[in-house]
PDB file of C-alpha atoms in Angstrom:
ATOM      1  CA  MET G   1      41.179 -25.760  25.963  1.00 92.00           C
ATOM      2  CA  THR G   2      40.042 -27.281  22.670  1.00 96.00           C
ATOM      3  CA  PRO G   3      40.984 -30.866  21.766  1.00 97.00           C
ATOM      4  CA  LEU G   4      43.402 -29.564  19.147  1.00 97.00           C
ATOM      5  CA  GLU G   5      45.027 -27.164  21.600  1.00 97.00           C
ATOM      6  CA  ALA G   6      45.427 -30.021  24.061  1.00 97.00           C
ATOM      7  CA  LEU G   7      47.059 -32.187  21.396  1.00 98.00           C
ATOM      8  CA  GLN G   8      49.433 -29.355  20.487  1.00 98.00           C
ATOM      9  CA  ALA G   9      50.276 -28.771  24.159  1.00 98.00           C
ATOM     10  CA  THR G  10      50.961 -32.471  24.595  1.00 98.00           C
ATOM     11  CA  LEU G  11      53.166 -32.504  21.511  1.00 98.00           C
ATOM     12  CA  ALA G  12      55.077 -29.505  22.898  1.00 98.00           C
ATOM     13  CA  GLY G  13      55.574 -31.466  26.120  1.00 98.00           C
ATOM     14  CA  GLU G  14      56.813 -34.503  24.229  1.00 98.00           C
ATOM     15  CA  HIS G  15      59.266 -32.372  22.209  1.00 98.00           C
ATOM     16  CA  ALA G  16      60.708 -31.251  25.536  1.00 98.00           C
ATOM     17  CA  ALA G  17      60.724 -34.780  26.974  1.00 98.00           C
ATOM     18  CA  VAL G  18      62.568 -36.169  23.945  1.00 98.00           C
ATOM     19  CA  TYR G  19      65.147 -33.381  24.173  1.00 98.00           C
ATOM     20  CA  VAL G  20      65.718 -33.819  27.903  1.00 98.00           C
ATOM     21  CA  TYR G  21      65.935 -37.606  27.668  1.00 98.00           C
ATOM     22  CA  GLY G  22      68.462 -37.214  24.856  1.00 97.00           C
ATOM     23  CA  VAL G  23      70.663 -35.150  27.150  1.00 98.00           C
ATOM     24  CA  LEU G  24      70.139 -37.450  30.125  1.00 98.00           C
ATOM     25  CA  GLY G  25      71.075 -40.471  28.044  1.00 97.00           C
ATOM     26  CA  ALA G  26      74.231 -38.762  26.848  1.00 97.00           C
ATOM     27  CA  GLN G  27      75.132 -37.923  30.438  1.00 97.00           C
ATOM     28  CA  SER G  28      74.729 -41.513  31.649  1.00 97.00           C
ATOM     29  CA  SER G  29      77.050 -44.475  31.245  1.00 96.00           C
ATOM     30  CA  ALA G  30      75.938 -47.821  29.859  1.00 96.00           C
ATOM     31  CA  SER G  31      78.799 -49.583  31.659  1.00 96.00           C
ATOM     32  CA  GLU G  32      78.746 -47.784  35.017  1.00 96.00           C
ATOM     33  CA  GLN G  33      74.996 -47.149  35.330  1.00 96.00           C
ATOM     34  CA  PRO G  34      73.482 -50.008  33.304  1.00 97.00           C
ATOM     35  CA  THR G  35      70.018 -49.946  34.891  1.00 97.00           C
ATOM     36  CA  LEU G  36      69.685 -46.185  34.764  1.00 97.00           C
ATOM     37  CA  PHE G  37      71.027 -46.097  31.220  1.00 97.00           C
ATOM     38  CA  ALA G  38      68.559 -48.753  30.097  1.00 97.00           C
ATOM     39  CA  ASN G  39      65.638 -46.964  31.766  1.00 97.00           C
ATOM     40  CA  LEU G  40      66.615 -43.653  30.162  1.00 98.00           C
ATOM     41  CA  GLN G  41      66.992 -45.285  26.774  1.00 97.00           C
ATOM     42  CA  THR G  42      63.602 -46.979  27.044  1.00 97.00           C
ATOM     43  CA  ALA G  43      61.959 -43.736  28.112  1.00 98.00           C
ATOM     44  CA  TYR G  44      63.629 -41.845  25.260  1.00 98.00           C
ATOM     45  CA  GLN G  45      62.348 -44.330  22.703  1.00 98.00           C
ATOM     46  CA  LEU G  46      58.822 -44.323  24.136  1.00 97.00           C
ATOM     47  CA  HIS G  47      58.573 -40.533  24.211  1.00 98.00           C
ATOM     48  CA  ARG G  48      59.946 -40.282  20.685  1.00 98.00           C
ATOM     49  CA  LYS G  49      57.228 -42.710  19.600  1.00 98.00           C
ATOM     50  CA  ARG G  50      54.554 -40.664  21.390  1.00 98.00           C
ATOM     51  CA  ARG G  51      55.878 -37.479  19.788  1.00 98.00           C
ATOM     52  CA  ASP G  52      55.644 -39.044  16.337  1.00 98.00           C
ATOM     53  CA  GLN G  53      52.123 -40.348  17.042  1.00 98.00           C
ATOM     54  CA  LEU G  54      50.997 -36.902  18.172  1.00 98.00           C
ATOM     55  CA  THR G  55      52.515 -35.328  15.074  1.00 98.00           C
ATOM     56  CA  VAL G  56      50.491 -37.672  12.877  1.00 98.00           C
ATOM     57  CA  MET G  57      47.313 -37.129  14.922  1.00 97.00           C
ATOM     58  CA  ILE G  58      47.591 -33.359  14.446  1.00 98.00           C
ATOM     59  CA  GLU G  59      48.559 -33.556  10.773  1.00 98.00           C
ATOM     60  CA  HIS G  60      45.498 -35.711  10.114  1.00 96.00           C
ATOM     61  CA  ARG G  61      43.424 -32.714  11.186  1.00 96.00           C
ATOM     62  CA  GLY G  62      45.063 -30.642   8.461  1.00 97.00           C
ATOM     63  CA  ILE G  63      46.951 -28.538  11.013  1.00 97.00           C
ATOM     64  CA  ASP G  64      50.683 -27.914  11.291  1.00 98.00           C
ATOM     65  CA  PRO G  65      52.064 -29.616  14.416  1.00 98.00           C
ATOM     66  CA  VAL G  66      53.800 -27.291  16.858  1.00 98.00           C
ATOM     67  CA  PRO G  67      57.557 -27.409  16.194  1.00 98.00           C
ATOM     68  CA  SER G  68      60.224 -28.269  18.706  1.00 98.00           C
ATOM     69  CA  ALA G  69      62.175 -25.464  20.369  1.00 97.00           C
ATOM     70  CA  VAL G  70      65.898 -25.244  19.711  1.00 96.00           C
ATOM     71  CA  SER G  71      66.656 -26.261  23.286  1.00 96.00           C
ATOM     72  CA  TYR G  72      64.986 -26.734  26.645  1.00 97.00           C
ATOM     73  CA  ALA G  73      66.052 -26.031  30.203  1.00 96.00           C
ATOM     74  CA  LEU G  74      67.082 -29.159  32.086  1.00 96.00           C
ATOM     75  CA  PRO G  75      65.366 -29.855  35.408  1.00 96.00           C
ATOM     76  CA  ASN G  76      68.765 -29.874  37.163  1.00 96.00           C
ATOM     77  CA  ALA G  77      72.503 -30.129  36.488  1.00 96.00           C
ATOM     78  CA  ALA G  78      72.073 -33.752  35.327  1.00 96.00           C
ATOM     79  CA  ALA G  79      75.588 -34.708  36.366  1.00 95.00           C
ATOM     80  CA  THR G  80      75.251 -37.406  39.023  1.00 96.00           C
ATOM     81  CA  SER G  81      73.155 -40.583  39.018  1.00 96.00           C
ATOM     82  CA  ALA G  82      70.826 -39.033  41.566  1.00 97.00           C
ATOM     83  CA  GLU G  83      70.376 -35.906  39.441  1.00 98.00           C
ATOM     84  CA  LEU G  84      69.788 -37.922  36.286  1.00 98.00           C
ATOM     85  CA  THR G  85      67.185 -40.051  38.055  1.00 98.00           C
ATOM     86  CA  ASP G  86      65.489 -37.022  39.562  1.00 97.00           C
ATOM     87  CA  ALA G  87      65.456 -35.207  36.221  1.00 98.00           C
ATOM     88  CA  ALA G  88      63.813 -38.198  34.556  1.00 98.00           C
ATOM     89  CA  LEU G  89      61.255 -38.386  37.339  1.00 97.00           C
ATOM     90  CA  GLN G  90      60.442 -34.696  36.855  1.00 97.00           C
ATOM     91  CA  VAL G  91      59.971 -35.221  33.132  1.00 97.00           C
ATOM     92  CA  GLU G  92      57.554 -38.100  33.726  1.00 97.00           C
ATOM     93  CA  SER G  93      55.647 -36.195  36.388  1.00 96.00           C
ATOM     94  CA  ARG G  94      55.218 -33.118  34.171  1.00 97.00           C
ATOM     95  CA  ILE G  95      54.253 -35.061  31.076  1.00 97.00           C
ATOM     96  CA  SER G  96      51.761 -37.067  33.169  1.00 97.00           C
ATOM     97  CA  ALA G  97      50.007 -33.808  34.029  1.00 97.00           C
ATOM     98  CA  THR G  98      50.050 -32.868  30.342  1.00 98.00           C
ATOM     99  CA  TYR G  99      48.418 -36.166  29.450  1.00 98.00           C
ATOM    100  CA  GLY G 100      45.890 -35.613  32.217  1.00 98.00           C
ATOM    101  CA  GLN G 101      45.063 -32.311  30.546  1.00 97.00           C
ATOM    102  CA  LEU G 102      44.691 -34.085  27.204  1.00 98.00           C
ATOM    103  CA  VAL G 103      42.296 -36.630  28.755  1.00 98.00           C
ATOM    104  CA  GLY G 104      40.208 -33.805  30.173  1.00 97.00           C
ATOM    105  CA  SER G 105      40.125 -31.884  26.889  1.00 97.00           C
ATOM    106  CA  SER G 106      39.389 -34.684  24.454  1.00 97.00           C
ATOM    107  CA  SER G 107      36.962 -37.511  23.798  1.00 97.00           C
ATOM    108  CA  GLY G 108      36.768 -40.809  21.959  1.00 97.00           C
ATOM    109  CA  SER G 109      39.959 -42.280  20.567  1.00 97.00           C
ATOM    110  CA  ASP G 110      42.080 -39.258  21.552  1.00 97.00           C
ATOM    111  CA  ARG G 111      40.930 -39.584  25.157  1.00 98.00           C
ATOM    112  CA  ARG G 112      41.585 -43.320  25.104  1.00 98.00           C
ATOM    113  CA  TRP G 113      45.083 -42.681  23.756  1.00 98.00           C
ATOM    114  CA  GLY G 114      45.684 -40.038  26.424  1.00 98.00           C
ATOM    115  CA  ILE G 115      44.584 -42.408  29.199  1.00 98.00           C
ATOM    116  CA  ALA G 116      47.016 -45.072  27.952  1.00 98.00           C
ATOM    117  CA  ALA G 117      49.854 -42.553  27.772  1.00 98.00           C
ATOM    118  CA  LEU G 118      49.100 -41.206  31.251  1.00 98.00           C
ATOM    119  CA  ASP G 119      49.074 -44.750  32.589  1.00 97.00           C
ATOM    120  CA  ASP G 120      52.394 -45.470  30.916  1.00 97.00           C
ATOM    121  CA  CYS G 121      54.028 -42.329  32.360  1.00 97.00           C
ATOM    122  CA  ALA G 122      52.674 -43.051  35.835  1.00 97.00           C
ATOM    123  CA  VAL G 123      54.166 -46.529  35.879  1.00 97.00           C
ATOM    124  CA  ARG G 124      57.477 -45.353  34.423  1.00 97.00           C
ATOM    125  CA  GLN G 125      57.846 -42.871  37.273  1.00 97.00           C
ATOM    126  CA  LEU G 126      58.410 -45.872  39.534  1.00 97.00           C
ATOM    127  CA  ALA G 127      61.494 -46.833  37.523  1.00 96.00           C
ATOM    128  CA  PHE G 128      62.978 -43.451  38.448  1.00 97.00           C
ATOM    129  CA  ARG G 129      62.391 -43.880  42.171  1.00 92.00           C
ATOM    130  CA  GLY G 130      59.013 -42.277  42.071  1.00 92.00           C
ATOM    131  CA  THR G 131      56.464 -43.371  44.649  1.00 94.00           C
ATOM    132  CA  PRO G 132      52.893 -44.329  43.810  1.00 95.00           C
ATOM    133  CA  GLU G 133      50.492 -41.391  43.862  1.00 95.00           C
ATOM    134  CA  MET G 134      46.790 -41.273  44.605  1.00 96.00           C
ATOM    135  CA  PHE G 135      45.967 -39.320  41.424  1.00 96.00           C
ATOM    136  CA  PRO G 136      48.753 -39.319  38.806  1.00 96.00           C
ATOM    137  CA  GLY G 137      48.277 -36.695  36.139  1.00 95.00           C
ATOM    138  CA  MET G 138      46.162 -34.438  38.314  1.00 91.00           C
ATOM    139  CA  GLU G 139      48.852 -32.131  39.684  1.00 70.00           C
ATOM    140  CA  SER G 140      51.463 -30.175  37.803  1.00 49.00           C
TER     141      SER G 140
ATOM    142  CA  MET L   1      59.816 -28.102  29.660  1.00 45.00           C
ATOM    143  CA  PRO L   2      56.874 -25.860  28.870  1.00 43.00           C
ATOM    144  CA  ASP L   3      55.050 -24.450  31.838  1.00 41.00           C
ATOM    145  CA  GLN L   4      52.274 -26.622  33.136  1.00 41.00           C
ATOM    146  CA  PRO L   5      48.927 -25.211  34.267  1.00 40.00           C
ATOM    147  CA  ALA L   6      48.859 -24.359  37.954  1.00 41.00           C
ATOM    148  CA  VAL L   7      46.020 -26.720  38.752  1.00 41.00           C
ATOM    149  CA  THR L   8      45.958 -28.784  41.903  1.00 45.00           C
ATOM    150  CA  ARG L   9      44.205 -32.124  42.308  1.00 45.00           C
ATOM    151  CA  ARG L  10      41.895 -30.598  44.876  1.00 46.00           C
ATOM    152  CA  THR L  11      40.702 -27.856  42.519  1.00 45.00           C
ATOM    153  CA  VAL L  12      40.206 -30.289  39.667  1.00 43.00           C
ATOM    154  CA  VAL L  13      38.421 -32.804  41.836  1.00 44.00           C
ATOM    155  CA  SER L  14      36.178 -30.067  43.189  1.00 45.00           C
ATOM    156  CA  GLY L  15      35.655 -28.795  39.673  1.00 47.00           C
ATOM    157  CA  ALA L  16      34.794 -32.271  38.453  1.00 48.00           C
ATOM    158  CA  VAL L  17      32.304 -32.770  41.223  1.00 45.00           C
ATOM    159  CA  ILE L  18      30.770 -29.375  40.676  1.00 43.00           C
ATOM    160  CA  THR L  19      30.607 -30.087  36.964  1.00 46.00           C
ATOM    161  CA  VAL L  20      28.975 -33.425  37.634  1.00 42.00           C
ATOM    162  CA  LEU L  21      26.435 -31.905  39.943  1.00 40.00           C
ATOM    163  CA  ALA L  22      25.899 -28.960  37.621  1.00 41.00           C
ATOM    164  CA  THR L  23      25.341 -31.338  34.729  1.00 42.00           C
ATOM    165  CA  GLY L  24      22.620 -33.022  36.691  1.00 38.00           C
ATOM    166  CA  LEU L  25      21.133 -29.668  37.614  1.00 34.00           C
ATOM    167  CA  THR L  26      21.166 -28.267  34.102  1.00 36.00           C
ATOM    168  CA  SER L  27      19.820 -31.469  32.605  1.00 38.00           C
ATOM    169  CA  GLY L  28      17.028 -31.260  35.100  1.00 34.00           C
ATOM    170  CA  LEU L  29      16.381 -27.622  34.299  1.00 33.00           C
ATOM    171  CA  ALA L  30      16.458 -28.308  30.597  1.00 34.00           C
ATOM    172  CA  THR L  31      13.817 -30.955  30.881  1.00 34.00           C
ATOM    173  CA  GLY L  32      11.742 -29.068  33.400  1.00 32.00           C
ATOM    174  CA  CYS L  33       9.031 -31.573  34.235  1.00 32.00           C
ATOM    175  CA  ASP L  34      11.589 -34.405  34.432  1.00 33.00           C
ATOM    176  CA  VAL L  35      12.740 -33.130  37.817  1.00 32.00           C
ATOM    177  CA  ARG L  36      10.864 -35.402  40.178  1.00 34.00           C
ATOM    178  CA  ASN L  37      11.090 -36.517  43.703  1.00 34.00           C
ATOM    179  CA  PRO L  38      12.292 -40.135  43.553  1.00 33.00           C
ATOM    180  CA  LEU L  39       9.517 -41.055  45.967  1.00 35.00           C
ATOM    181  CA  SER L  40       6.782 -39.228  44.137  1.00 38.00           C
ATOM    182  CA  LYS L  41       4.224 -41.347  42.370  1.00 41.00           C
ATOM    183  CA  SER L  42       2.773 -41.128  38.918  1.00 42.00           C
ATOM    184  CA  GLY L  43      -0.913 -41.325  38.238  1.00 43.00           C
ATOM    185  CA  ASP L  44      -1.017 -45.125  38.330  1.00 50.00           C
ATOM    186  CA  GLY L  45       0.667 -45.246  41.723  1.00 50.00           C
ATOM    187  CA  VAL L  46       4.001 -46.630  40.453  1.00 51.00           C
ATOM    188  CA  PRO L  47       7.095 -44.773  41.777  1.00 50.00           C
ATOM    189  CA  GLU L  48       9.065 -43.183  38.955  1.00 54.00           C
ATOM    190  CA  PRO L  49      12.871 -43.105  38.903  1.00 52.00           C
ATOM    191  CA  ALA L  50      14.510 -39.722  39.366  1.00 58.00           C
ATOM    192  CA  ALA L  51      16.274 -38.224  36.347  1.00 63.00           C
ATOM    193  CA  VAL L  52      20.025 -38.766  36.831  1.00 68.00           C
ATOM    194  CA  SER L  53      22.702 -37.112  34.731  1.00 82.00           C
ATOM    195  CA  PRO L  54      24.990 -39.458  32.759  1.00 85.00           C
ATOM    196  CA  ASP L  55      28.073 -38.452  34.764  1.00 91.00           C
ATOM    197  CA  VAL L  56      26.338 -39.213  38.051  1.00 93.00           C
ATOM    198  CA  THR L  57      25.584 -42.656  36.663  1.00 92.00           C
ATOM    199  CA  VAL L  58      29.247 -43.040  35.723  1.00 95.00           C
ATOM    200  CA  ALA L  59      30.298 -41.925  39.204  1.00 95.00           C
ATOM    201  CA  ILE L  60      27.952 -44.406  40.869  1.00 94.00           C
ATOM    202  CA  GLN L  61      29.374 -47.225  38.745  1.00 95.00           C
ATOM    203  CA  ALA L  62      32.949 -46.174  39.537  1.00 96.00           C
ATOM    204  CA  VAL L  63      32.163 -46.150  43.247  1.00 95.00           C
ATOM    205  CA  GLY L  64      30.708 -49.651  42.929  1.00 94.00           C
ATOM    206  CA  VAL L  65      33.853 -50.949  41.232  1.00 95.00           C
ATOM    207  CA  ILE L  66      36.144 -49.391  43.823  1.00 96.00           C
ATOM    208  CA  ARG L  67      34.013 -50.609  46.716  1.00 95.00           C
ATOM    209  CA  ALA L  68      34.177 -54.170  45.377  1.00 95.00           C
ATOM    210  CA  ALA L  69      37.976 -53.924  45.161  1.00 96.00           C
ATOM    211  CA  GLN L  70      38.093 -52.400  48.634  1.00 96.00           C
ATOM    212  CA  LEU L  71      35.974 -55.220  50.059  1.00 95.00           C
ATOM    213  CA  ALA L  72      38.199 -57.853  48.428  1.00 96.00           C
ATOM    214  CA  ALA L  73      41.385 -56.278  49.788  1.00 97.00           C
ATOM    215  CA  THR L  74      39.879 -55.814  53.250  1.00 96.00           C
ATOM    216  CA  THR L  75      38.650 -59.385  53.612  1.00 96.00           C
ATOM    217  CA  THR L  76      41.888 -60.765  52.163  1.00 97.00           C
ATOM    218  CA  SER L  77      43.857 -58.705  54.648  1.00 97.00           C
ATOM    219  CA  GLN L  78      41.733 -60.062  57.496  1.00 96.00           C
ATOM    220  CA  ARG L  79      42.028 -63.693  56.341  1.00 96.00           C
ATOM    221  CA  HIS L  80      45.769 -63.449  55.635  1.00 97.00           C
ATOM    222  CA  PRO L  81      47.383 -61.009  58.095  1.00 97.00           C
ATOM    223  CA  ALA L  82      50.777 -61.676  56.513  1.00 96.00           C
ATOM    224  CA  LEU L  83      49.526 -59.912  53.361  1.00 96.00           C
ATOM    225  CA  ARG L  84      48.406 -56.856  55.294  1.00 95.00           C
ATOM    226  CA  PRO L  85      51.583 -54.821  54.660  1.00 92.00           C
ATOM    227  CA  ARG L  86      51.161 -55.307  50.904  1.00 92.00           C
ATOM    228  CA  LEU L  87      47.457 -54.471  50.970  1.00 96.00           C
ATOM    229  CA  THR L  88      47.474 -51.450  53.279  1.00 96.00           C
ATOM    230  CA  ALA L  89      48.679 -49.065  50.566  1.00 96.00           C
ATOM    231  CA  LEU L  90      46.087 -50.459  48.197  1.00 97.00           C
ATOM    232  CA  LEU L  91      43.351 -49.851  50.755  1.00 97.00           C
ATOM    233  CA  ASP L  92      44.603 -46.317  51.386  1.00 97.00           C
ATOM    234  CA  MET L  93      44.395 -45.681  47.653  1.00 97.00           C
ATOM    235  CA  HIS L  94      40.845 -47.007  47.423  1.00 97.00           C
ATOM    236  CA  LYS L  95      39.795 -44.809  50.329  1.00 96.00           C
ATOM    237  CA  ALA L  96      41.285 -41.729  48.671  1.00 96.00           C
ATOM    238  CA  HIS L  97      39.498 -42.544  45.436  1.00 97.00           C
ATOM    239  CA  LEU L  98      36.167 -43.097  47.180  1.00 96.00           C
ATOM    240  CA  ASP L  99      36.595 -39.836  49.080  1.00 94.00           C
ATOM    241  CA  ALA L 100      37.189 -38.028  45.789  1.00 94.00           C
ATOM    242  CA  LEU L 101      34.049 -39.514  44.281  1.00 94.00           C
ATOM    243  CA  ALA L 102      31.880 -39.204  47.387  1.00 88.00           C
ATOM    244  CA  ASP L 103      30.389 -35.816  46.564  1.00 77.00           C
ATOM    245  CA  ALA L 104      29.561 -36.859  43.017  1.00 77.00           C
ATOM    246  CA  VAL L 105      27.151 -39.627  43.941  1.00 81.00           C
ATOM    247  CA  PRO L 106      23.718 -39.277  45.536  1.00 74.00           C
ATOM    248  CA  ASP L 107      23.373 -40.143  49.233  1.00 69.00           C
ATOM    249  CA  ALA L 108      21.141 -43.120  48.505  1.00 54.00           C
ATOM    250  CA  SER L 109      23.708 -44.904  46.319  1.00 59.00           C
ATOM    251  CA  ARG L 110      26.446 -44.017  48.811  1.00 58.00           C
ATOM    252  CA  ALA L 111      24.596 -45.971  51.461  1.00 48.00           C
ATOM    253  CA  THR L 112      24.001 -48.995  49.248  1.00 53.00           C
ATOM    254  CA  PRO L 113      26.095 -51.918  50.493  1.00 51.00           C
ATOM    255  CA  THR L 114      28.185 -53.963  48.081  1.00 56.00           C
ATOM    256  CA  ALA L 115      26.006 -56.869  47.041  1.00 59.00           C
ATOM    257  CA  THR L 116      28.344 -59.777  46.365  1.00 70.00           C
ATOM    258  CA  PRO L 117      30.433 -61.125  49.262  1.00 78.00           C
ATOM    259  CA  PHE L 118      34.056 -61.849  48.403  1.00 86.00           C
ATOM    260  CA  VAL L 119      35.372 -65.339  49.085  1.00 92.00           C
ATOM    261  CA  VAL L 120      39.065 -65.228  49.999  1.00 95.00           C
ATOM    262  CA  PRO L 121      41.174 -68.114  48.653  1.00 96.00           C
ATOM    263  CA  ALA L 122      42.837 -70.173  51.387  1.00 96.00           C
ATOM    264  CA  ASP L 123      46.293 -69.979  49.813  1.00 97.00           C
ATOM    265  CA  PRO L 124      47.827 -66.512  50.382  1.00 96.00           C
ATOM    266  CA  LYS L 125      49.597 -66.585  47.012  1.00 96.00           C
ATOM    267  CA  VAL L 126      46.350 -67.369  45.249  1.00 97.00           C
ATOM    268  CA  ALA L 127      44.594 -64.718  47.327  1.00 97.00           C
ATOM    269  CA  LEU L 128      47.098 -62.063  46.271  1.00 97.00           C
ATOM    270  CA  HIS L 129      46.845 -63.170  42.671  1.00 97.00           C
ATOM    271  CA  THR L 130      43.068 -62.886  42.913  1.00 97.00           C
ATOM    272  CA  ILE L 131      43.421 -59.337  44.185  1.00 97.00           C
ATOM    273  CA  ALA L 132      45.627 -58.505  41.201  1.00 97.00           C
ATOM    274  CA  VAL L 133      43.052 -59.966  38.815  1.00 97.00           C
ATOM    275  CA  LEU L 134      40.254 -57.978  40.463  1.00 96.00           C
ATOM    276  CA  GLU L 135      42.265 -54.755  40.433  1.00 97.00           C
ATOM    277  CA  THR L 136      43.120 -55.234  36.766  1.00 97.00           C
ATOM    278  CA  GLY L 137      39.482 -55.848  35.882  1.00 97.00           C
ATOM    279  CA  GLY L 138      38.335 -52.865  37.915  1.00 97.00           C
ATOM    280  CA  ARG L 139      40.926 -50.679  36.253  1.00 98.00           C
ATOM    281  CA  SER L 140      39.650 -51.679  32.803  1.00 98.00           C
ATOM    282  CA  THR L 141      36.087 -50.902  33.840  1.00 98.00           C
ATOM    283  CA  ILE L 142      37.027 -47.459  35.104  1.00 98.00           C
ATOM    284  CA  ILE L 143      38.883 -46.725  31.864  1.00 98.00           C
ATOM    285  CA  GLY L 144      35.611 -47.459  30.097  1.00 98.00           C
ATOM    286  CA  LEU L 145      33.810 -45.115  32.478  1.00 97.00           C
ATOM    287  CA  ALA L 146      36.403 -42.382  31.839  1.00 98.00           C
ATOM    288  CA  LEU L 147      35.671 -42.693  28.134  1.00 98.00           C
ATOM    289  CA  ARG L 148      31.940 -42.302  28.832  1.00 97.00           C
ATOM    290  CA  ALA L 149      32.292 -39.304  31.146  1.00 97.00           C
ATOM    291  CA  GLN L 150      30.896 -36.114  29.650  1.00 96.00           C
ATOM    292  CA  SER L 151      32.834 -33.794  31.931  1.00 95.00           C
ATOM    293  CA  GLY L 152      36.481 -33.520  30.939  1.00 96.00           C
ATOM    294  CA  ALA L 153      37.557 -32.836  34.525  1.00 95.00           C
ATOM    295  CA  PHE L 154      35.711 -35.919  35.690  1.00 96.00           C
ATOM    296  CA  ALA L 155      37.296 -38.026  32.932  1.00 97.00           C
ATOM    297  CA  ARG L 156      40.702 -36.772  34.066  1.00 97.00           C
ATOM    298  CA  LEU L 157      39.922 -37.756  37.645  1.00 97.00           C
ATOM    299  CA  LEU L 158      38.939 -41.263  36.561  1.00 98.00           C
ATOM    300  CA  ALA L 159      42.079 -41.536  34.418  1.00 98.00           C
ATOM    301  CA  GLY L 160      44.114 -40.559  37.481  1.00 98.00           C
ATOM    302  CA  ILE L 161      42.383 -43.307  39.444  1.00 98.00           C
ATOM    303  CA  THR L 162      43.271 -45.909  36.815  1.00 98.00           C
ATOM    304  CA  ALA L 163      46.872 -44.684  36.619  1.00 98.00           C
ATOM    305  CA  ALA L 164      47.193 -44.948  40.403  1.00 98.00           C
ATOM    306  CA  THR L 165      45.859 -48.496  40.222  1.00 98.00           C
ATOM    307  CA  SER L 166      48.416 -49.320  37.538  1.00 98.00           C
ATOM    308  CA  GLN L 167      51.185 -48.082  39.828  1.00 97.00           C
ATOM    309  CA  ARG L 168      49.928 -50.339  42.628  1.00 97.00           C
ATOM    310  CA  LEU L 169      49.632 -53.299  40.270  1.00 96.00           C
ATOM    311  CA  VAL L 170      53.396 -53.141  39.778  1.00 95.00           C
ATOM    312  CA  GLY L 171      53.756 -54.472  43.335  1.00 90.00           C
ATOM    313  CA  LEU L 172      51.262 -57.293  42.863  1.00 92.00           C
ATOM    314  CA  PRO L 173      51.602 -60.629  41.010  1.00 88.00           C
ATOM    315  CA  LYS L 174      50.983 -60.471  37.281  1.00 86.00           C
ATOM    316  CA  PRO L 175      47.332 -61.455  36.643  1.00 80.00           C
TER     317      PRO L 175
END
């Protein structure tokens, strides 16, 4: 995979993450699930920021960034607190693997950025009841 | 979510190690005469260092950093048994990381003991804080090594090691 292909794949992953977090946030309640709601909102904002950064990184190479799909399949029904938490955990786990792929396919500042993003996703998994892993970002 | 590549940690780790070893092999082949027995002597009788690929050097440095952290956590756990439950997971992680790197480093460096002894603070809170500081410093060093790695698979492995450390740092005092 070329560095540009890895950036495009990561952007595609972030498009999906932003979409899913948008749905998860809409399905949660700020009054009844304040911690979960806050965690989902924080994650949504962070992934939207990453998506925008990736878009700029690709545009700077004179290439059109991969567009978002119209919709994405949710990891589960996303109805209960447990399902919302599990869906968020799945998003973080999958995007961690995508960032791992970016680290392995890039160098220099792109690799550094990918390492920081992978680190961020790995830690955020813990907020969604994830358990520490030996090698985050290595498995899909 | 888009489909992710069906790659397991084991295959990537193996791939990284193979890549590391292959890099050393090909660099040796490319230079031909540079492939020397580390114990062989040049004309003036002075032993010459063996040619080592850059990624093997990175791996050796990563192993050194992890061993130092492992030693600190082990001695702290022995001095302060009450901290053992909090340090066991950290030690398990270090062992897994060393196991993953084991095949990438030459036997000689694997056998080299850690040079600096670790002095455990008498106060358990200070001791735990010291561990957090050491882990944070080690993590930064390994990030630097991941940036230097020539093999992408090896860089990914090192990034996974730093991310795992970050997860464990969540349970330790802020440095």
